């Protein structure tokens, strides 16, 4: 199935724009995030700590709704879903 | 009542939202924390709009590396306190308002005093440690907080109404990492700062729809904005479970 990924800020720079990714039926948000991280080294760095943990400050949205980090492992996606990933900026 | 001078100065705004709204701006006290990339445009436009009292808080001095984006500071201001440099420019822009410059770095000890009595607080800081402090002060005092942040060509802004909308920690429960040198082009804080100033004007005049429970995300490379819906979190460590 296909899931659309909208990326923002540094993550968008890292993956070069929006993506449509092919993931297995019933894939979870975590599975999708891993797939996004595999698209490039920079994308992996933008999303994951060296330990492999998802960077805690990245805002996850699923079909326009905020997803808590704790939900990512169990939230299953459907064909045509849209996931948005926003790493906030901090400067002034 | 607006004076004749005020009626001239604010003619185009009175035509837009009326004399009473203009008087409300004239009675408003706004604290801008940070006189850098965001704080400069926020202060200039709020002064021009006729905010009665603009308070500037920043502990830094102007450095030459600030000048690409901190547009109230000129080459000759290098080495001067940012709040003094900024206050001088906005007083020249609008001598009819009160400008209070406080050279101080915000911390937990001084935050409540610096923000005390304000009708609205503008987060023009450059780090999340200061932002979390401001958020808690705003929640405690029940004063709206307008958040903005930038990096590179990217920026974000949102408006927080304590006790009603998502607070800064509901939206950003984990702080984004700091960097020694944050790359940025001056137009990014210009755009986000003006979104913040616009929110302040709207809040005070009661105009339009605020950026509450919505995070505006600006992508200057693509020249697009996105709105991400955000909501209050019951377990927020700043405003959750009846804390506010
Ligand atoms: Zn909160």
Short mmCIF file of C-alpha atoms and ligand atoms in Angstrom, two decimals:
data_model
loop_
_atom_site.label_atom_id
_atom_site.label_comp_id
_atom_site.label_asym_id
_atom_site.label_seq_id
_atom_site.Cartn_x
_atom_site.Cartn_y
_atom_site.Cartn_z
CA UNK A 1 0.00 0.00 0.00
CA UNK A 2 1.04 3.60 -0.46
CA UNK A 3 1.38 6.26 2.21
CA UNK A 4 2.07 9.91 1.48
CA UNK A 5 4.69 11.61 3.62
CA UNK A 6 4.79 15.39 4.02
CA UNK A 7 8.08 16.49 5.49
CA UNK A 8 8.95 19.89 6.91
CA UNK A 9 12.04 21.91 7.76
CA UNK A 10 15.30 19.95 7.98
CA UNK A 11 13.59 16.69 7.22
CA UNK A 12 12.23 18.13 4.00
CA UNK A 13 15.72 19.26 3.02
CA UNK A 14 17.01 15.79 3.86
CA UNK A 15 14.50 13.90 1.73
CA UNK A 16 14.12 16.58 -0.91
CA UNK A 17 10.33 17.09 -0.75
CA UNK A 18 7.20 15.05 -0.18
CA UNK A 19 7.35 11.28 -0.63
CA UNK A 20 4.99 8.49 -1.46
CA UNK A 21 6.26 5.30 0.11
CA UNK A 22 5.26 1.71 -0.50
CA UNK A 23 4.84 -0.12 2.81
CA UNK A 24 3.34 -3.54 3.66
CA UNK A 25 -0.41 -3.80 4.39
CA UNK A 26 -1.09 -2.97 8.03
CA UNK A 27 2.26 -1.22 8.53
CA UNK A 28 2.50 0.84 11.70
CA UNK A 29 3.61 4.44 12.01
CA UNK A 30 6.93 3.14 13.38
CA UNK A 31 7.41 0.97 10.30
CA UNK A 32 6.75 3.97 8.06
CA UNK A 33 9.18 6.15 10.01
CA UNK A 34 11.86 3.50 9.57
CA UNK A 35 11.16 3.49 5.82
CA UNK A 36 11.47 7.29 5.70
CA UNK A 37 14.75 7.07 7.62
CA UNK A 38 16.06 4.57 5.08
CA UNK A 39 15.57 6.94 2.15
CA UNK A 40 18.87 8.69 2.87
CA UNK A 41 21.52 9.10 5.52
CA UNK A 42 20.39 12.69 6.18
CA UNK A 43 16.76 11.57 6.53
CA UNK A 44 17.84 8.91 9.03
CA UNK A 45 19.79 11.48 11.02
CA UNK A 46 16.92 13.96 10.96
CA UNK A 47 14.50 11.38 12.39
CA UNK A 48 16.51 9.08 14.65
CA UNK A 49 19.01 9.36 17.48
CA UNK A 50 22.24 7.41 17.18
CA UNK A 51 20.62 4.83 19.47
CA UNK A 52 17.92 4.27 16.83
CA UNK A 53 15.23 5.94 18.96
CA UNK A 54 12.94 8.36 17.16
CA UNK A 55 14.02 11.92 17.98
CA UNK A 56 11.58 12.96 20.68
CA UNK A 57 10.95 16.47 19.42
CA UNK A 58 9.70 15.45 15.95
CA UNK A 59 5.98 16.19 15.64
CA UNK A 60 4.06 13.30 14.06
CA UNK A 61 0.72 13.82 12.34
CA UNK A 62 -1.55 11.18 10.81
CA UNK A 63 -4.30 12.38 8.46
CA UNK A 64 -4.20 15.79 10.11
CA UNK A 65 -4.24 14.49 13.69
CA UNK A 66 -1.37 14.66 16.13
CA UNK A 67 0.10 11.25 17.02
CA UNK A 68 1.84 10.75 20.35
CA UNK A 69 5.17 8.99 20.25
CA UNK A 70 3.82 6.17 22.39
CA UNK A 71 1.17 5.47 19.75
CA UNK A 72 3.62 5.11 16.85
CA UNK A 73 4.28 1.43 17.47
CA UNK A 74 0.62 0.45 17.43
CA UNK A 75 -1.02 2.95 15.06
CA UNK A 76 -1.66 1.08 11.81
CA UNK A 77 -1.78 2.94 8.53
CA UNK A 78 -4.08 2.43 5.57
CA UNK A 79 -3.58 2.86 1.84
CA UNK A 80 -3.74 6.52 0.87
CA UNK A 81 -3.05 7.84 4.38
CA UNK A 82 -1.01 10.97 4.85
CA UNK A 83 1.68 11.30 7.47
CA UNK A 84 3.30 14.65 8.26
CA UNK A 85 6.64 14.92 10.04
CA UNK A 86 7.78 18.20 11.50
CA UNK A 87 11.03 18.73 13.35
CA UNK A 88 10.48 22.11 15.06
CA UNK A 89 13.04 24.87 14.75
CA UNK A 90 14.46 26.70 17.76
CA UNK A 91 16.26 29.88 16.66
CA UNK A 92 15.15 33.45 16.95
CA UNK B 1 -9.93 59.55 22.44
CA UNK B 2 -7.29 59.73 19.76
CA UNK B 3 -5.52 63.07 19.28
CA UNK B 4 -5.45 64.74 15.87
CA UNK B 5 -1.92 63.49 15.46
CA UNK B 6 -3.04 60.00 16.39
CA UNK B 7 -5.93 60.16 13.95
CA UNK B 8 -3.43 61.03 11.20
CA UNK B 9 -0.81 58.48 12.22
CA UNK B 10 -3.28 55.63 12.51
CA UNK B 11 -5.71 56.77 9.80
CA UNK B 12 -5.34 53.61 7.72
CA UNK B 13 -5.82 51.35 10.75
CA UNK B 14 -8.82 53.29 12.02
CA UNK B 15 -10.25 52.87 8.53
CA UNK B 16 -9.65 49.14 8.92
CA UNK B 17 -10.81 48.30 12.44
CA UNK B 18 -12.14 51.52 13.93
CA UNK B 19 -11.16 54.12 16.50
CA UNK B 20 -12.06 52.02 19.52
CA UNK B 21 -9.75 49.20 18.39
CA UNK B 22 -7.00 51.75 17.84
CA UNK B 23 -7.54 53.05 21.37
CA UNK B 24 -7.22 49.51 22.66
CA UNK B 25 -3.84 49.24 20.95
CA UNK B 26 -2.88 52.52 22.59
CA UNK B 27 -3.74 51.16 26.03
CA UNK B 28 -2.00 47.81 25.53
CA UNK B 29 1.26 46.74 27.15
CA UNK B 30 3.26 44.16 25.23
CA UNK B 31 6.46 42.51 26.41
CA UNK B 32 8.82 41.32 23.69
CA UNK B 33 11.41 38.90 25.03
CA UNK B 34 14.38 38.94 22.69
CA UNK B 35 15.59 41.89 20.59
CA UNK B 36 17.14 39.78 17.85
CA UNK B 37 15.94 38.36 14.54
CA UNK B 38 12.31 38.01 15.65
CA UNK B 39 12.25 40.80 18.22
CA UNK B 40 13.36 43.51 15.79
CA UNK B 41 10.48 43.22 13.32
CA UNK B 42 7.97 42.53 16.11
CA UNK B 43 9.04 45.67 18.02
CA UNK B 44 9.14 47.91 14.94
CA UNK B 45 5.71 46.92 13.66
CA UNK B 46 4.03 46.96 17.07
CA UNK B 47 5.46 50.41 17.69
CA UNK B 48 4.26 51.59 14.29
CA UNK B 49 0.81 50.13 14.98
CA UNK B 50 0.58 52.26 18.13
CA UNK B 51 0.90 49.72 20.97
CA UNK B 52 0.87 52.01 24.02
CA UNK B 53 3.74 50.37 25.86
CA UNK B 54 6.39 48.20 24.25
CA UNK B 55 8.76 46.52 26.68
CA UNK B 56 11.95 45.02 25.31
CA UNK B 57 13.93 42.43 27.24
CA UNK B 58 17.32 41.11 26.11
CA UNK B 59 20.66 40.65 27.83
CA UNK B 60 22.89 40.65 24.75
CA UNK B 61 24.95 43.26 22.97
CA UNK B 62 24.89 43.71 19.20
CA UNK B 63 27.47 41.61 17.38
CA UNK B 64 28.42 42.10 13.73
CA UNK B 65 27.18 38.56 12.98
CA UNK B 66 23.66 39.69 14.03
CA UNK B 67 23.31 42.30 11.32
CA UNK B 68 22.06 40.05 8.50
CA UNK B 69 18.75 39.61 10.29
CA UNK B 70 18.42 41.86 13.35
CA UNK B 71 17.30 44.77 11.26
CA UNK B 72 16.91 47.44 13.94
CA UNK B 73 20.64 47.26 14.70
CA UNK B 74 23.03 49.09 12.41
CA UNK B 75 26.76 48.78 11.90
CA UNK B 76 27.42 51.59 14.37
CA UNK B 77 25.46 49.73 17.09
CA UNK B 78 27.95 46.86 17.32
CA UNK B 79 28.88 46.49 20.99
CA UNK B 80 25.77 48.32 22.26
CA UNK B 81 23.06 46.64 24.31
CA UNK B 82 20.46 45.28 21.88
CA UNK B 83 17.56 46.68 23.90
CA UNK B 84 19.05 50.20 23.78
CA UNK B 85 19.74 50.03 20.08
CA UNK B 86 16.26 48.70 19.35
CA UNK B 87 14.53 51.15 21.71
CA UNK B 88 16.22 54.11 20.04
CA UNK B 89 14.97 53.07 16.59
CA UNK B 90 11.41 52.37 17.61
CA UNK B 91 11.17 55.58 19.66
CA UNK B 92 12.21 57.43 16.51
CA UNK B 93 9.58 55.53 14.54
CA UNK B 94 6.83 56.41 17.00
CA UNK B 95 7.57 58.96 19.72
CA UNK B 96 3.96 58.77 20.94
CA UNK B 97 4.33 55.38 22.60
CA UNK B 98 6.19 54.34 25.73
CA UNK B 99 9.22 52.13 25.16
CA UNK B 100 10.81 50.38 28.12
CA UNK B 101 14.19 48.74 27.53
CA UNK B 102 15.37 46.19 30.08
CA UNK B 103 18.80 44.69 29.62
CA UNK B 104 18.39 41.29 31.22
CA UNK B 105 18.62 37.65 30.25
CA UNK B 106 15.35 35.92 31.06
CA UNK B 107 15.57 33.24 33.72
CA UNK B 108 13.23 31.55 36.17
CA UNK B 109 14.02 34.12 38.82
CA UNK B 110 13.28 37.28 36.85
CA UNK B 111 10.68 36.10 34.30
CA UNK B 112 7.54 36.86 36.30
CA UNK B 113 8.77 40.34 37.13
CA UNK B 114 9.79 41.13 33.57
CA UNK B 115 6.47 39.97 32.16
CA UNK B 116 4.35 41.33 35.03
CA UNK B 117 1.38 43.49 34.09
CA UNK B 118 1.67 42.75 30.38
CA UNK B 119 -1.42 42.24 28.25
CA UNK B 120 0.51 39.98 25.91
CA UNK B 121 3.95 38.36 25.74
CA UNK B 122 5.84 37.83 22.50
CA UNK B 123 8.32 34.95 22.46
CA UNK B 124 11.17 36.31 20.35
CA UNK B 125 13.79 34.22 22.17
CA UNK B 126 16.34 31.98 20.50
CA UNK B 127 16.19 28.89 22.71
CA UNK B 128 13.61 26.53 24.17
CA UNK B 129 14.84 26.78 27.75
CA UNK B 130 13.76 30.44 27.78
CA UNK B 131 10.56 29.58 25.90
CA UNK B 132 9.47 27.02 28.50
CA UNK B 133 10.05 29.61 31.23
CA UNK B 134 7.97 32.18 29.32
CA UNK B 135 5.24 29.63 28.70
CA UNK B 136 4.92 28.89 32.41
CA UNK B 137 4.93 32.57 33.31
CA UNK B 138 2.22 33.20 30.72
CA UNK B 139 0.13 30.28 32.02
CA UNK B 140 0.53 31.38 35.62
CA UNK B 141 -0.37 35.00 34.90
CA UNK B 142 -3.10 34.12 32.39
CA UNK B 143 -1.47 36.27 29.72
CA UNK B 144 -1.45 35.22 26.03
CA UNK B 145 1.88 34.19 24.54
CA UNK B 146 2.73 34.46 20.85
CA UNK B 147 5.43 31.96 19.92
CA UNK B 148 7.80 32.16 16.98
CA UNK B 149 10.98 30.32 16.04
CA UNK B 150 13.19 30.12 12.96
CA UNK B 151 16.06 28.23 11.38
CA UNK B 152 17.38 28.53 7.85
CA UNK B 153 14.43 29.19 5.55
CA UNK B 154 12.03 27.53 8.03
CA UNK B 155 9.87 29.03 10.73
CA UNK B 156 6.91 28.32 12.96
CA UNK B 157 4.42 30.42 14.92
CA UNK B 158 1.44 29.83 17.18
CA UNK B 159 -0.65 31.73 19.73
CA UNK B 160 -1.35 30.42 23.21
CA UNK B 161 -4.31 31.51 25.34
CA UNK B 162 -3.68 30.15 28.84
CA UNK B 163 -6.30 27.72 30.13
CA UNK B 164 -8.01 27.54 26.74
CA UNK B 165 -5.62 26.42 24.05
CA UNK B 166 -2.63 24.14 23.65
CA UNK B 167 0.34 25.61 25.46
CA UNK B 168 3.92 25.56 24.25
CA UNK B 169 4.69 22.34 26.13
CA UNK B 170 1.52 20.65 24.81
CA UNK B 171 2.83 21.37 21.31
CA UNK B 172 6.54 20.80 21.96
CA UNK B 173 6.80 18.36 24.89
CA UNK B 174 10.44 17.69 24.00
CA UNK B 175 12.82 20.57 23.29
CA UNK B 176 14.35 20.70 19.84
CA UNK B 177 18.15 20.65 20.08
CA UNK B 178 20.12 23.84 20.39
CA UNK B 179 22.95 24.58 18.00
CA UNK B 180 26.09 26.65 18.44
CA UNK B 181 25.50 28.44 15.18
CA UNK B 182 21.98 28.41 13.79
CA UNK B 183 22.03 29.11 10.05
CA UNK B 184 19.39 31.65 9.05
CA UNK B 185 18.56 34.16 6.35
CA UNK B 186 17.13 37.45 7.66
CA UNK B 187 13.88 37.17 5.75
CA UNK B 188 12.83 34.11 7.80
CA UNK B 189 12.61 35.90 11.18
CA UNK B 190 11.20 38.88 9.27
CA UNK B 191 8.27 36.80 8.05
CA UNK B 192 7.69 34.91 11.30
CA UNK B 193 8.16 38.07 13.40
CA UNK B 194 5.48 39.82 11.38
CA UNK B 195 3.14 36.86 11.80
CA UNK B 196 3.69 37.29 15.55
CA UNK B 197 3.13 41.05 15.44
CA UNK B 198 -0.03 40.44 13.40
CA UNK B 199 -1.28 38.00 16.03
CA UNK B 200 -0.63 40.59 18.75
CA UNK B 201 -2.58 43.26 16.84
CA UNK B 202 -5.44 40.84 16.21
CA UNK B 203 -5.61 39.75 19.85
CA UNK B 204 -5.64 43.30 21.18
CA UNK B 205 -8.16 44.61 18.67
CA UNK B 206 -10.30 41.46 18.71
CA UNK B 207 -9.94 41.04 14.96
CA UNK B 208 -9.95 37.84 12.92
CA UNK B 209 -9.00 34.32 14.00
CA UNK B 210 -5.93 33.76 16.11
CA UNK B 211 -3.36 31.04 15.45
CA UNK B 212 -4.63 29.16 18.49
CA UNK B 213 -4.44 25.36 18.49
CA UNK B 214 -2.74 25.73 15.13
CA UNK B 215 0.94 25.72 14.34
CA UNK B 216 1.84 27.78 11.29
CA UNK B 217 4.83 26.31 9.51
CA UNK B 218 6.64 28.46 6.95
CA UNK B 219 8.90 26.97 4.28
CA UNK B 220 10.77 29.81 2.64
CA UNK B 221 12.47 27.57 0.07
CA UNK B 222 9.14 26.47 -1.34
CA UNK B 223 7.34 29.72 -0.36
CA UNK B 224 4.55 27.69 1.26
CA UNK B 225 2.84 27.72 4.63
CA UNK B 226 1.18 24.76 6.28
CA UNK B 227 -1.13 24.72 9.30
CA UNK B 228 -0.72 21.79 11.67
CA UNK B 229 -3.62 21.34 14.10
CA UNK B 230 -2.44 20.94 17.70
CA UNK B 231 -4.42 20.41 20.88
CA UNK B 232 -4.20 20.66 24.63
CA UNK B 233 -2.73 17.59 26.29
CA UNK B 234 -4.26 16.40 29.58
CA UNK B 235 -0.86 15.16 30.71
CA UNK B 236 1.01 18.34 29.74
CA UNK B 237 3.58 19.05 32.42
CA UNK B 238 2.88 22.80 32.17
CA UNK B 239 -0.91 23.10 31.76
CA UNK B 240 -2.34 19.56 32.10
CA UNK B 241 -4.67 18.10 34.75
CA UNK B 242 -6.04 21.36 36.01
CA UNK B 243 -2.63 22.97 36.46
CA UNK B 244 -3.97 25.94 34.59
ZN1 LIG C 1 0.22 22.46 27.97
#
